[in-house]
Amino acid sequence: MNGIFEGLNEAQKQAVEHIQGASLVIAGAGSGKTRVLTCRIANLLAHNVPSHSILALTFTNKAAQEMKERIAHMVGNDVSKHLWMGTFHSIFAKILRFESAAIGFTSNYTIYDTQDSRNLISKIIADLKLDKEAYKPAAILATISNAKNNLITAPVYAQNIDLIKRDSFNKVPEIHRIYSLYNVRCKQADAMDFDDLLMYTNILFRDHPAILEKYQKKFQYILVDEYQDTNFSQYVIVKKLALPQNNVCVVGDDAQSIYSFRGAKIENILKFGKDYPHYRLFKLEQNYRSTQTIVNAANSIIKKNKNQIPKNTFSGQDIGSSLTLIEYVTDFEEGIGVAKEIQLLVDTNNCRYQDIAILYRTNAQSRILEEALNKLRIPCKIFGGTAFFQRKEIKDILSYVRVCVNPKDEEAITRIINYPMRGIGQTTVDKIRFLALKANCTVWEVILNIEHAHELLNKGTINKIQNFRTMILEFQNDLPHTDAYSLMNRIIEKTGIYQELKADSSLEGKGRFDNMQELLNGVKDFVEQEEENIALTDYLEKIALLTDIDIENDAHNKVTLMTVHSAKGLEFEHCFLVGLEENLFPSQMSMNSEKSIEEERRLFYVALTRAKKSAYLTFALSRRKWGNHTSSVMSRFVKDIDSSYIQQKQGNSLDSFSRAKSQFSNFSRKKMADSQNQATIGLRNFKKTTQKKPIILNFEADNPQDIREKTWVLHAKFGKGFVQTITGEFPESTAVIDFENEGQKRLLLKFAKLKQIEL
């Protein structure tokens, strides 16, 4: 055993030592909770607890993998390799594959991602001939998801008078029918969505007591990370499995509970003592991440919340510098100002771009910030863009794989039946779906018997569908004998996907081809990391259950832009918290509820505690909304911070920190009117100093085919600009260019007459 208790402080040591009975570990930001969880599991193994009887539940695969590696280092891989450790969804997806027959599924069931679910809901809305403007698939899916997280099944939903009244009031009275059909169609396709993985686990344990007892006996010790983020469905599973020994240890921080919109219930951690009356409470209060000033400032914010478990966090780091508050006249000015502050940080503090994060409340704020960084040629990356496995070429390839594993998967089969194009158009697909609905069978069953569809389809179309069917059946025959990498290679080659992507010589086409190769590299790595040949089923499950943090692995030297929600669990040397204004942070939607305001305050606490060395707080007196500038006042959360931890740095505006605080405190109409007038005057002055002037330049334009992305150019009318992107193949290629005086323009390169310049 390699030093299980080595380097632990006294509070951490106590939490690791106590292994019997229920325990709640309240872990403040940066307090080493992952280390405590890891050491606690290692201590269980050191006490000869079999690894297969330990269940450790996390919220990201990345966290689970890191913990597995640390535990293996401490106790040896032979001792730890049979641990049941992973996300809620991955662990219970595995259990459901073992017990699938008990709930009416096969062990090869498909896991639908959000896009698959929305597509299916769109089809159901069309089948029911409902108003597409009223019934938005994303909103319907969110309603169904919320119901499932609260263990409200489709039949129960349809009988709940309050839910039906609410939907009728919102002019979507048919949601219960959509939910019911969605469930039927998923089951018919042998598919579950993310929420089903937890709901069907609850149904399995509810309806099959012997199966529940089997897993209660199997898992003698249960550990849960980020317990404050659990929803009702997860809570019930943990409570059932913990019986009768109640050897359950949960780790979390009520001050970082920020996911109620996903169904997380802070009550789960606040009322832990009521569920387990004989529990032990441990508090990890030493912050190993941030300076004492940042920790003190964060404490002064969160103490304003009434609904919390008291703790007094302190730092083991230096005192550090004060938080920097900067006020700007407009959001545009804020973007440029933040970019300049970042460049100053890099130039004078020997830090890298990758050490810096800009955190904002809403995704919409990223545009101005990204443009400002590009203007100063500061490399940046927006966290949470199109994920690798959601890109079209990747979804297409994986849909072939899904059909091979589970031919009942309608979403996958209708996606690839005519890709690459083989003459089976949408009209034909609609006819196949019509036959499936009429016969109450799957689309694949119709394809298996397509010869009998001569009344709806002509002979040529039937032949094309038969050829597609033959190809899929050949892949299915190879499944038992071929590893995941070899079979995927064959699919890409045999279907013609390789040839199609290779033939596209445009920049976008090259990117798609490279993505295909990266997918194959990932499958190869997956196969080689395992001791045995891995089936495609295992690979599909792995990628279906990846979280955002698992996918984001860009290690290049770039400034990170992300929402505060996305930043949870991450840390950076320097953080910029931007847009700190009333009705933005806190969100306008939270204003009518003290409970919602408390969650917004916790979100602000999370944002601030991502910073290790320095934190910058910025806000604007005027922000553009719906095309018009509207006045803003500083967020109440900045006011919550003890002013002794803040220093103001002058932006390009006139008001001081003290006046901004006073502005918030006196929310009378007169004060609001005064602040709006001040902001308007400041905005007018700002506009005067940035008045556009006509630009007429004389120069000889370069060959348009020589213009490249991320370069500076001159335009005769618009002046100097920075080329952000170039899309399409010449002569149809277009460039998106940010001009210093004219803003962003999209120009057809063959007519643009540009000259590249060096700065």
Short mmCIF file of N, CA, C and O in Angstrom, two decimals, residues 341-358 378-380 554-560 571-576 612-614:
data_model
loop_
_atom_site.label_atom_id
_atom_site.label_comp_id
_atom_site.label_asym_id
_atom_site.label_seq_id
_atom_site.Cartn_x
_atom_site.Cartn_y
_atom_site.Cartn_z
N GLU A 341 -6.83 43.51 -21.08
CA GLU A 341 -6.36 43.06 -19.76
C GLU A 341 -5.67 41.69 -19.87
O GLU A 341 -4.67 41.43 -19.21
N ILE A 342 -6.21 40.83 -20.71
CA ILE A 342 -5.61 39.50 -20.89
C ILE A 342 -4.23 39.63 -21.52
O ILE A 342 -3.27 38.97 -21.10
N GLN A 343 -4.14 40.47 -22.55
CA GLN A 343 -2.84 40.64 -23.19
C GLN A 343 -1.82 41.22 -22.20
O GLN A 343 -0.65 40.81 -22.19
N LEU A 344 -2.27 42.14 -21.35
CA LEU A 344 -1.39 42.72 -20.33
C LEU A 344 -0.94 41.65 -19.35
O LEU A 344 0.24 41.62 -18.94
N LEU A 345 -1.85 40.78 -18.95
CA LEU A 345 -1.51 39.68 -18.04
C LEU A 345 -0.42 38.80 -18.62
O LEU A 345 0.55 38.44 -17.95
N VAL A 346 -0.60 38.43 -19.89
CA VAL A 346 0.36 37.54 -20.55
C VAL A 346 1.72 38.22 -20.70
O VAL A 346 2.77 37.62 -20.49
N ASP A 347 1.69 39.51 -21.04
CA ASP A 347 2.94 40.24 -21.29
C ASP A 347 3.73 40.53 -20.01
O ASP A 347 4.96 40.58 -20.04
N THR A 348 3.02 40.73 -18.89
CA THR A 348 3.71 41.20 -17.68
C THR A 348 3.78 40.19 -16.55
O THR A 348 4.49 40.40 -15.58
N ASN A 349 3.02 39.08 -16.64
CA ASN A 349 2.98 38.13 -15.52
C ASN A 349 3.49 36.75 -15.88
O ASN A 349 3.27 35.79 -15.13
N ASN A 350 4.11 36.64 -17.03
CA ASN A 350 4.72 35.35 -17.42
C ASN A 350 3.70 34.21 -17.36
O ASN A 350 3.99 33.12 -16.88
N CYS A 351 2.48 34.48 -17.80
CA CYS A 351 1.47 33.42 -17.84
C CYS A 351 1.11 33.10 -19.28
O CYS A 351 1.40 33.87 -20.21
N ARG A 352 0.47 31.97 -19.49
CA ARG A 352 0.09 31.52 -20.82
C ARG A 352 -1.40 31.79 -21.04
O ARG A 352 -2.16 31.91 -20.09
N TYR A 353 -1.80 31.84 -22.31
CA TYR A 353 -3.21 32.03 -22.61
C TYR A 353 -4.06 30.92 -21.99
O TYR A 353 -5.18 31.15 -21.53
N GLN A 354 -3.55 29.71 -21.99
CA GLN A 354 -4.32 28.58 -21.48
C GLN A 354 -4.53 28.64 -19.97
O GLN A 354 -5.33 27.88 -19.42
N ASP A 355 -3.84 29.56 -19.29
CA ASP A 355 -4.03 29.75 -17.85
C ASP A 355 -5.21 30.67 -17.54
O ASP A 355 -5.52 30.91 -16.37
N ILE A 356 -5.87 31.18 -18.58
CA ILE A 356 -6.87 32.23 -18.41
C ILE A 356 -8.23 31.74 -18.91
O ILE A 356 -8.34 31.10 -19.95
N ALA A 357 -9.28 32.07 -18.16
CA ALA A 357 -10.64 31.75 -18.57
C ALA A 357 -11.52 32.98 -18.44
O ALA A 357 -11.36 33.79 -17.53
N ILE A 358 -12.45 33.13 -19.39
CA ILE A 358 -13.49 34.15 -19.31
C ILE A 358 -14.79 33.41 -19.05
O ILE A 358 -15.19 32.54 -19.82
N ILE A 378 -5.59 37.29 -30.13
CA ILE A 378 -5.41 36.43 -28.95
C ILE A 378 -6.12 35.11 -29.22
O ILE A 378 -7.32 35.08 -29.46
N PRO A 379 -5.40 33.99 -29.22
CA PRO A 379 -6.03 32.69 -29.51
C PRO A 379 -7.03 32.32 -28.42
O PRO A 379 -6.77 32.49 -27.23
N CYS A 380 -8.19 31.82 -28.83
CA CYS A 380 -9.21 31.47 -27.85
C CYS A 380 -10.01 30.26 -28.32
O CYS A 380 -10.01 29.92 -29.50
N ASP A 554 -8.90 19.96 -25.68
CA ASP A 554 -8.02 20.83 -26.46
C ASP A 554 -6.97 21.44 -25.55
O ASP A 554 -7.26 22.28 -24.71
N ALA A 555 -5.72 21.01 -25.70
CA ALA A 555 -4.65 21.45 -24.79
C ALA A 555 -3.81 22.57 -25.38
O ALA A 555 -2.78 22.91 -24.85
N HIS A 556 -4.24 23.15 -26.52
CA HIS A 556 -3.47 24.21 -27.13
C HIS A 556 -3.47 25.46 -26.26
O HIS A 556 -4.33 25.63 -25.40
N ASN A 557 -2.54 26.34 -26.52
CA ASN A 557 -2.38 27.55 -25.71
C ASN A 557 -3.41 28.59 -26.12
O ASN A 557 -3.14 29.48 -26.93
N LYS A 558 -4.62 28.47 -25.57
CA LYS A 558 -5.72 29.36 -25.92
C LYS A 558 -6.46 29.81 -24.67
O LYS A 558 -6.56 29.05 -23.70
N VAL A 559 -7.00 31.02 -24.71
CA VAL A 559 -7.89 31.49 -23.66
C VAL A 559 -9.20 30.69 -23.76
O VAL A 559 -9.71 30.46 -24.86
N THR A 560 -9.73 30.25 -22.64
CA THR A 560 -10.97 29.49 -22.62
C THR A 560 -12.15 30.41 -22.34
O THR A 560 -12.12 31.18 -21.38
N GLU A 571 -10.44 24.59 -13.01
CA GLU A 571 -9.72 25.67 -12.32
C GLU A 571 -8.75 26.32 -13.29
O GLU A 571 -8.25 25.69 -14.23
N PHE A 572 -8.48 27.61 -13.07
CA PHE A 572 -7.59 28.38 -13.93
C PHE A 572 -6.78 29.34 -13.05
O PHE A 572 -7.23 29.75 -11.99
N GLU A 573 -5.60 29.68 -13.52
CA GLU A 573 -4.77 30.64 -12.77
C GLU A 573 -5.48 31.98 -12.64
O GLU A 573 -5.48 32.59 -11.57
N HIS A 574 -6.08 32.43 -13.73
CA HIS A 574 -6.71 33.76 -13.75
C HIS A 574 -8.10 33.65 -14.38
O HIS A 574 -8.25 33.05 -15.44
N CYS A 575 -9.11 34.25 -13.73
CA CYS A 575 -10.48 34.18 -14.24
C CYS A 575 -11.06 35.59 -14.40
O CYS A 575 -10.89 36.44 -13.53
N PHE A 576 -11.75 35.79 -15.52
CA PHE A 576 -12.50 37.02 -15.77
C PHE A 576 -13.99 36.68 -15.67
O PHE A 576 -14.49 35.86 -16.45
N LYS A 612 -7.38 30.64 -9.25
CA LYS A 612 -6.32 30.27 -8.33
C LYS A 612 -5.54 31.49 -7.84
O LYS A 612 -5.27 31.63 -6.65
N LYS A 613 -5.16 32.38 -8.75
CA LYS A 613 -4.30 33.50 -8.38
C LYS A 613 -4.99 34.86 -8.45
O LYS A 613 -4.76 35.71 -7.61
N SER A 614 -5.80 35.08 -9.48
CA SER A 614 -6.43 36.40 -9.60
C SER A 614 -7.80 36.28 -10.24
O SER A 614 -8.07 35.36 -11.02
#
